[in-house]
mmCIF file of C-alpha atoms in Angstrom:
data_model
loop_
_atom_site.group_PDB
_atom_site.id
_atom_site.type_symbol
_atom_site.label_atom_id
_atom_site.label_comp_id
_atom_site.label_asym_id
_atom_site.label_seq_id
_atom_site.Cartn_x
_atom_site.Cartn_y
_atom_site.Cartn_z
ATOM 1 C CA MET E 14 91.093 93.707 143.283
ATOM 2 C CA THR E 15 92.262 92.424 140.085
ATOM 3 C CA ASP E 16 96.006 93.201 140.009
ATOM 4 C CA ARG E 17 97.046 95.360 137.431
ATOM 5 C CA LEU E 18 100.009 95.414 134.464
ATOM 6 C CA SER E 19 102.877 97.296 134.689
ATOM 7 C CA PRO E 20 104.951 98.989 132.310
ATOM 8 C CA GLY E 21 107.754 96.920 132.263
ATOM 9 C CA ASP E 22 105.247 93.882 132.811
ATOM 10 C CA PRO E 23 105.152 90.752 130.641
ATOM 11 C CA ALA E 24 101.593 90.987 128.103
ATOM 12 C CA PRO E 25 99.960 88.608 129.678
ATOM 13 C CA GLU E 26 99.079 86.250 126.014
ATOM 14 C CA PHE E 27 95.719 85.120 124.452
ATOM 15 C CA THR E 28 94.826 83.086 121.771
ATOM 16 C CA LEU E 29 91.437 84.314 121.420
ATOM 17 C CA PRO E 30 88.558 84.200 118.818
ATOM 18 C CA THR E 31 87.461 86.992 116.224
ATOM 19 C CA ASP E 32 85.229 88.409 114.616
ATOM 20 C CA SER E 33 85.602 87.563 111.324
ATOM 21 C CA GLY E 34 85.747 83.936 112.390
ATOM 22 C CA GLY E 35 89.135 83.261 113.068
ATOM 23 C CA THR E 36 91.764 84.160 116.401
ATOM 24 C CA LEU E 37 93.947 86.206 116.935
ATOM 25 C CA SER E 38 97.124 85.416 119.121
ATOM 26 C CA LEU E 39 99.177 88.036 121.101
ATOM 27 C CA ALA E 40 102.454 85.666 119.821
ATOM 28 C CA ASP E 41 101.398 87.165 115.801
ATOM 29 C CA LEU E 42 101.607 90.095 116.738
ATOM 30 C CA ARG E 43 104.795 89.588 117.911
ATOM 31 C CA GLY E 44 108.096 92.299 116.276
ATOM 32 C CA ARG E 45 104.749 95.001 116.162
ATOM 33 C CA LYS E 46 103.343 97.228 118.805
ATOM 34 C CA VAL E 47 99.672 96.485 119.857
ATOM 35 C CA ILE E 48 97.486 98.893 121.143
ATOM 36 C CA LEU E 49 94.677 96.705 122.879
ATOM 37 C CA TYR E 50 91.916 98.522 124.557
ATOM 38 C CA ALA E 51 89.404 96.801 126.405
ATOM 39 C CA TYR E 52 85.710 97.572 126.574
ATOM 40 C CA PRO E 53 82.216 96.322 128.288
ATOM 41 C CA ALA E 54 79.760 95.999 125.419
ATOM 42 C CA ALA E 55 79.877 96.176 121.918
ATOM 43 C CA MET E 56 77.132 98.054 120.659
ATOM 44 C CA THR E 57 76.401 100.278 123.802
ATOM 45 C CA PRO E 58 76.971 104.420 123.009
ATOM 46 C CA GLY E 59 80.763 104.809 125.113
ATOM 47 C CA CYS E 60 81.785 101.000 123.945
ATOM 48 C CA THR E 61 80.693 102.448 119.859
ATOM 49 C CA LYS E 62 81.899 105.568 120.586
ATOM 50 C CA GLN E 63 86.069 104.542 121.809
ATOM 51 C CA ALA E 64 85.327 101.937 118.474
ATOM 52 C CA CYS E 65 84.677 104.965 116.202
ATOM 53 C CA ASP E 66 87.385 107.058 117.300
ATOM 54 C CA PHE E 67 89.818 104.263 117.416
ATOM 55 C CA ARG E 68 88.859 103.526 113.574
ATOM 56 C CA ASP E 69 89.102 106.948 112.690
ATOM 57 C CA SER E 70 92.096 107.191 113.703
ATOM 58 C CA LEU E 71 93.298 103.915 112.756
ATOM 59 C CA ALA E 72 95.386 104.857 109.741
ATOM 60 C CA SER E 73 97.888 106.929 111.382
ATOM 61 C CA LEU E 74 98.275 104.775 114.474
ATOM 62 C CA GLN E 75 98.745 102.454 111.807
ATOM 63 C CA ALA E 76 101.404 104.990 110.352
ATOM 64 C CA ALA E 77 103.280 105.161 113.403
ATOM 65 C CA GLY E 78 103.484 101.573 113.828
ATOM 66 C CA TYR E 79 100.172 100.212 116.001
ATOM 67 C CA GLU E 80 98.176 97.814 115.663
ATOM 68 C CA VAL E 81 94.469 97.837 117.464
ATOM 69 C CA VAL E 82 92.605 95.367 118.648
ATOM 70 C CA GLY E 83 89.956 95.936 121.388
ATOM 71 C CA ILE E 84 89.312 93.318 123.613
ATOM 72 C CA SER E 85 85.128 92.475 125.595
ATOM 73 C CA PRO E 86 82.945 89.600 126.723
ATOM 74 C CA ASP E 87 81.215 89.026 123.859
ATOM 75 C CA LYS E 88 80.218 86.109 121.220
ATOM 76 C CA PRO E 89 82.332 86.918 118.051
ATOM 77 C CA GLU E 90 78.866 86.979 116.249
ATOM 78 C CA LYS E 91 78.070 89.669 118.647
ATOM 79 C CA LEU E 92 81.181 91.574 117.331
ATOM 80 C CA ALA E 93 80.415 90.437 113.550
ATOM 81 C CA LYS E 94 77.541 92.530 113.852
ATOM 82 C CA PHE E 95 79.582 95.247 116.106
ATOM 83 C CA ARG E 96 82.215 95.483 112.908
ATOM 84 C CA ASP E 97 79.171 95.358 110.336
ATOM 85 C CA ARG E 98 77.345 98.393 111.392
ATOM 86 C CA ASP E 99 80.151 100.378 112.512
ATOM 87 C CA ALA E 100 82.501 99.810 109.551
ATOM 88 C CA ILE E 101 85.226 98.965 112.551
ATOM 89 C CA THR E 102 88.361 98.356 110.411
ATOM 90 C CA PHE E 103 90.742 96.751 113.235
ATOM 91 C CA PRO E 104 90.333 92.987 114.595
ATOM 92 C CA LEU E 105 87.675 92.864 118.211
ATOM 93 C CA VAL E 106 88.401 89.535 119.566
ATOM 94 C CA ALA E 107 85.716 87.518 122.287
ATOM 95 C CA ASP E 108 87.079 87.043 126.234
ATOM 96 C CA THR E 109 83.782 84.554 126.971
ATOM 97 C CA ASP E 110 85.256 83.845 129.848
ATOM 98 C CA LYS E 111 86.992 86.856 131.065
ATOM 99 C CA ALA E 112 90.633 85.451 131.949
ATOM 100 C CA VAL E 113 92.249 87.108 129.358
ATOM 101 C CA LEU E 114 90.767 90.276 130.471
ATOM 102 C CA THR E 115 91.172 89.150 134.001
ATOM 103 C CA ALA E 116 95.038 88.895 133.204
ATOM 104 C CA TYR E 117 95.043 92.613 132.236
ATOM 105 C CA GLY E 118 94.003 94.033 135.611
ATOM 106 C CA ALA E 119 90.633 94.747 133.063
ATOM 107 C CA PHE E 120 88.469 93.112 135.093
ATOM 108 C CA GLY E 121 86.966 92.856 138.105
ATOM 109 C CA GLU E 122 85.314 95.489 140.956
ATOM 110 C CA LYS E 123 84.761 98.754 139.571
ATOM 111 C CA GLN E 124 82.656 101.996 140.770
ATOM 112 C CA MET E 125 79.462 102.348 138.266
ATOM 113 C CA TYR E 126 76.927 105.471 139.331
ATOM 114 C CA GLY E 127 78.099 105.225 142.356
ATOM 115 C CA ARG E 128 77.746 101.719 143.255
ATOM 116 C CA SER E 129 80.536 99.241 143.291
ATOM 117 C CA VAL E 130 80.202 95.869 140.436
ATOM 118 C CA THR E 131 82.118 93.474 138.812
ATOM 119 C CA GLY E 132 83.124 94.088 135.609
ATOM 120 C CA VAL E 133 85.041 95.981 132.410
ATOM 121 C CA ILE E 134 87.495 97.847 133.217
ATOM 122 C CA ARG E 135 87.656 100.072 130.999
ATOM 123 C CA SER E 136 91.435 99.931 130.007
ATOM 124 C CA THR E 137 94.123 99.996 126.971
ATOM 125 C CA PHE E 138 97.766 99.080 127.138
ATOM 126 C CA VAL E 139 100.352 99.772 124.983
ATOM 127 C CA VAL E 140 102.718 96.532 124.340
ATOM 128 C CA ASP E 141 106.160 96.598 123.004
ATOM 129 C CA GLU E 142 107.358 95.103 119.979
ATOM 130 C CA ASP E 143 109.114 93.059 122.471
ATOM 131 C CA GLY E 144 105.316 91.556 124.092
ATOM 132 C CA LYS E 145 105.925 93.827 127.339
ATOM 133 C CA ILE E 146 103.432 96.373 128.819
ATOM 134 C CA GLU E 147 104.252 100.210 127.543
ATOM 135 C CA ARG E 148 101.271 101.488 129.102
ATOM 136 C CA ALA E 149 98.570 100.181 131.141
ATOM 137 C CA LEU E 150 95.747 103.296 131.373
ATOM 138 C CA TYR E 151 92.906 102.279 133.061
ATOM 139 C CA ASN E 152 89.095 103.790 134.286
ATOM 140 C CA VAL E 153 90.386 105.591 130.549
ATOM 141 C CA LYS E 154 87.049 107.727 129.499
ATOM 142 C CA ALA E 155 84.969 105.767 126.082
ATOM 143 C CA THR E 156 85.194 109.695 124.674
ATOM 144 C CA GLY E 157 88.021 111.956 124.101
ATOM 145 C CA HIS E 158 90.522 108.478 124.935
ATOM 146 C CA VAL E 159 91.787 108.213 121.387
ATOM 147 C CA ALA E 160 93.078 111.469 121.499
ATOM 148 C CA LYS E 161 94.368 111.274 124.707
ATOM 149 C CA LEU E 162 96.749 108.756 123.748
ATOM 150 C CA ARG E 163 97.548 109.722 121.144
ATOM 151 C CA ARG E 164 99.606 113.196 122.117
ATOM 152 C CA ASP E 165 100.415 110.657 124.976
ATOM 153 C CA LEU E 166 102.474 107.861 122.578
ATOM 154 C CA GLY E 167 103.639 112.126 120.301
ATOM 155 C CA LEU E 168 101.462 111.591 117.797
ATOM 156 C CA ASP E 169 99.674 114.618 118.298
#
């Protein structure tokens, strides 16, 4: 089983390629609150719903001081297609070797259709301005998760 993060843990640092051809580091976002969400695969129904929910809530999340970043094992080229197809307006980062997902406890054994499989565990991490984990949510649902997160953060 992958080690999971808890509130107060330092958020694992990363520098990863983005959907726009650049790179993004967690250190680049220091001083801001970050919602990093891990999803299994771009352009699949659940992941599209979740990304669009974050997109639709982005203005209010940013107004409350949060930056949103999506992370998946997809290649940057696929992330660019996802961004363009669904008008995603926040950075998507590519963790093709799954090292960062593993460091966050978001890659490992999970239950899928009653079977144990290895893959991305749909998860959301709220990182505070100092780079510490404020919330670590594992096995979240694709649908309704953003609304629940907004309530938990006191935004609704």
